[in-house]
Amino acid sequence: MRVIPTLVHGVVDYVVAALLLAAPWLLGFSRGGAETWVTVAFGVGVLLYSSVTDYEVGVWRRLAMPGHLGLDLFTGVLLGLSPWLFAFADTIRWPHLVIGLFSIVASLTTRAVPES
């Protein structure tokens, strides 16, 4: 069931992007390897595609909401699996897994049509 309004999702997108960008330093895994740069890269990606999404908080509004939600789903799966895909699961895995799962759930529960 899609219960999250696009406005709420949009605000959360920018918060998640900032969290991803800062997570290595906030959570102490800024060793300079894949564990660090995967979250930074995903933070930049979420910031970019959120800014071009056609929803209430989009800046350029070129990407339709269903496309955005598809990117959220893809991002969540890839971020959640990244500790194993990039072989750093023995160092850190929970932030990647938790934010990835959050992104998957958000993509499946957000309305596909903005209210304005």
Short mmCIF file of C-alpha atoms in Angstrom, two decimals:
data_model
loop_
_atom_site.label_atom_id
_atom_site.label_comp_id
_atom_site.label_asym_id
_atom_site.label_seq_id
_atom_site.Cartn_x
_atom_site.Cartn_y
_atom_site.Cartn_z
CA MET A 1 0.00 0.00 0.00
CA ARG A 2 1.37 3.39 -1.02
CA VAL A 3 0.74 5.66 1.96
CA ILE A 4 3.72 8.04 2.05
CA PRO A 5 2.99 11.39 0.37
CA THR A 6 5.55 12.54 -2.17
CA LEU A 7 6.24 15.71 -0.16
CA VAL A 8 7.28 13.65 2.87
CA HIS A 9 9.31 11.32 0.66
CA GLY A 10 11.05 14.30 -0.93
CA VAL A 11 12.08 15.84 2.37
CA VAL A 12 13.33 12.45 3.55
CA ASP A 13 15.31 12.09 0.28
CA TYR A 14 17.38 15.16 1.07
CA VAL A 15 17.90 14.06 4.68
CA VAL A 16 19.00 10.59 3.54
CA ALA A 17 21.36 12.12 0.94
CA ALA A 18 22.98 14.25 3.65
CA LEU A 19 23.17 11.26 5.99
CA LEU A 20 24.82 9.13 3.31
CA LEU A 21 27.35 11.87 2.58
CA ALA A 22 28.22 12.30 6.27
CA ALA A 23 27.81 8.71 7.53
CA PRO A 24 31.44 7.60 7.21
CA TRP A 25 32.58 10.44 9.46
CA LEU A 26 29.57 10.41 11.79
CA LEU A 27 29.72 6.65 12.32
CA GLY A 28 33.49 6.21 12.26
CA PHE A 29 34.10 4.18 9.12
CA SER A 30 35.93 6.81 7.09
CA ARG A 31 38.93 4.64 6.27
CA GLY A 32 39.06 5.80 2.65
CA GLY A 33 38.07 2.47 1.11
CA ALA A 34 34.90 1.24 -0.52
CA GLU A 35 33.03 1.34 2.79
CA THR A 36 33.52 5.12 2.79
CA TRP A 37 33.09 5.99 -0.85
CA VAL A 38 30.05 3.79 -1.54
CA THR A 39 27.95 5.86 0.87
CA VAL A 40 29.36 9.13 -0.45
CA ALA A 41 28.64 8.10 -4.06
CA PHE A 42 25.10 7.05 -3.18
CA GLY A 43 24.59 10.31 -1.27
CA VAL A 44 25.59 12.30 -4.35
CA GLY A 45 23.36 10.12 -6.53
CA VAL A 46 20.31 10.51 -4.29
CA LEU A 47 20.89 14.26 -4.12
CA LEU A 48 21.13 14.51 -7.90
CA TYR A 49 18.11 12.43 -8.85
CA SER A 50 16.02 13.96 -6.07
CA SER A 51 16.78 17.45 -7.36
CA VAL A 52 15.50 16.53 -10.84
CA THR A 53 12.39 14.65 -9.68
CA ASP A 54 8.95 16.02 -10.54
CA TYR A 55 7.67 16.35 -6.98
CA GLU A 56 7.09 19.14 -4.52
CA VAL A 57 10.74 19.55 -3.52
CA GLY A 58 12.31 18.91 -6.92
CA VAL A 59 14.42 21.72 -8.33
CA TRP A 60 14.32 20.97 -12.07
CA ARG A 61 11.38 18.50 -12.16
CA ARG A 62 12.36 16.34 -15.13
CA LEU A 63 12.21 12.82 -13.66
CA ALA A 64 8.74 11.33 -13.16
CA MET A 65 7.97 10.00 -9.69
CA PRO A 66 7.72 6.35 -10.82
CA GLY A 67 11.23 6.66 -12.27
CA HIS A 68 12.46 8.16 -9.00
CA LEU A 69 10.91 5.31 -7.02
CA GLY A 70 12.58 2.81 -9.35
CA LEU A 71 15.92 4.48 -8.68
CA ASP A 72 15.22 4.35 -4.94
CA LEU A 73 14.52 0.62 -5.20
CA PHE A 74 17.69 -0.01 -7.24
CA THR A 75 19.73 2.19 -4.90
CA GLY A 76 18.38 0.39 -1.85
CA VAL A 77 19.18 -3.06 -3.19
CA LEU A 78 22.67 -2.07 -4.31
CA LEU A 79 23.45 -0.14 -1.11
CA GLY A 80 22.16 -2.98 1.06
CA LEU A 81 24.30 -5.53 -0.78
CA SER A 82 27.35 -3.26 -1.11
CA PRO A 83 29.22 -4.60 1.95
CA TRP A 84 29.34 -8.02 0.28
CA LEU A 85 29.64 -6.79 -3.31
CA PHE A 86 32.65 -4.62 -2.45
CA ALA A 87 34.08 -6.96 0.21
CA PHE A 88 33.97 -4.76 3.29
CA ALA A 89 31.28 -6.64 5.26
CA ASP A 90 33.87 -7.71 7.83
CA THR A 91 34.64 -4.02 8.54
CA ILE A 92 31.21 -2.34 8.47
CA ARG A 93 27.84 -3.37 7.14
CA TRP A 94 24.93 -2.14 9.28
CA PRO A 95 24.65 1.46 8.03
CA HIS A 96 24.65 0.29 4.40
CA LEU A 97 22.15 -2.47 5.08
CA VAL A 98 19.79 -0.34 7.19
CA ILE A 99 19.71 2.62 4.81
CA GLY A 100 19.38 0.25 1.86
CA LEU A 101 16.40 -1.51 3.42
CA PHE A 102 14.86 1.85 4.33
CA SER A 103 15.19 2.96 0.70
CA ILE A 104 13.53 -0.24 -0.54
CA VAL A 105 10.59 0.15 1.85
CA ALA A 106 10.22 3.85 0.99
CA SER A 107 10.21 3.07 -2.73
CA LEU A 108 7.42 0.54 -2.28
CA THR A 109 5.24 2.61 0.04
CA THR A 110 5.40 6.11 -1.49
CA ARG A 111 2.62 7.40 -3.71
CA ALA A 112 3.60 7.56 -7.38
CA VAL A 113 1.78 10.83 -8.08
CA PRO A 114 2.62 14.15 -6.39
CA GLU A 115 -0.28 16.06 -4.90
CA SER A 116 0.74 19.36 -6.51
#
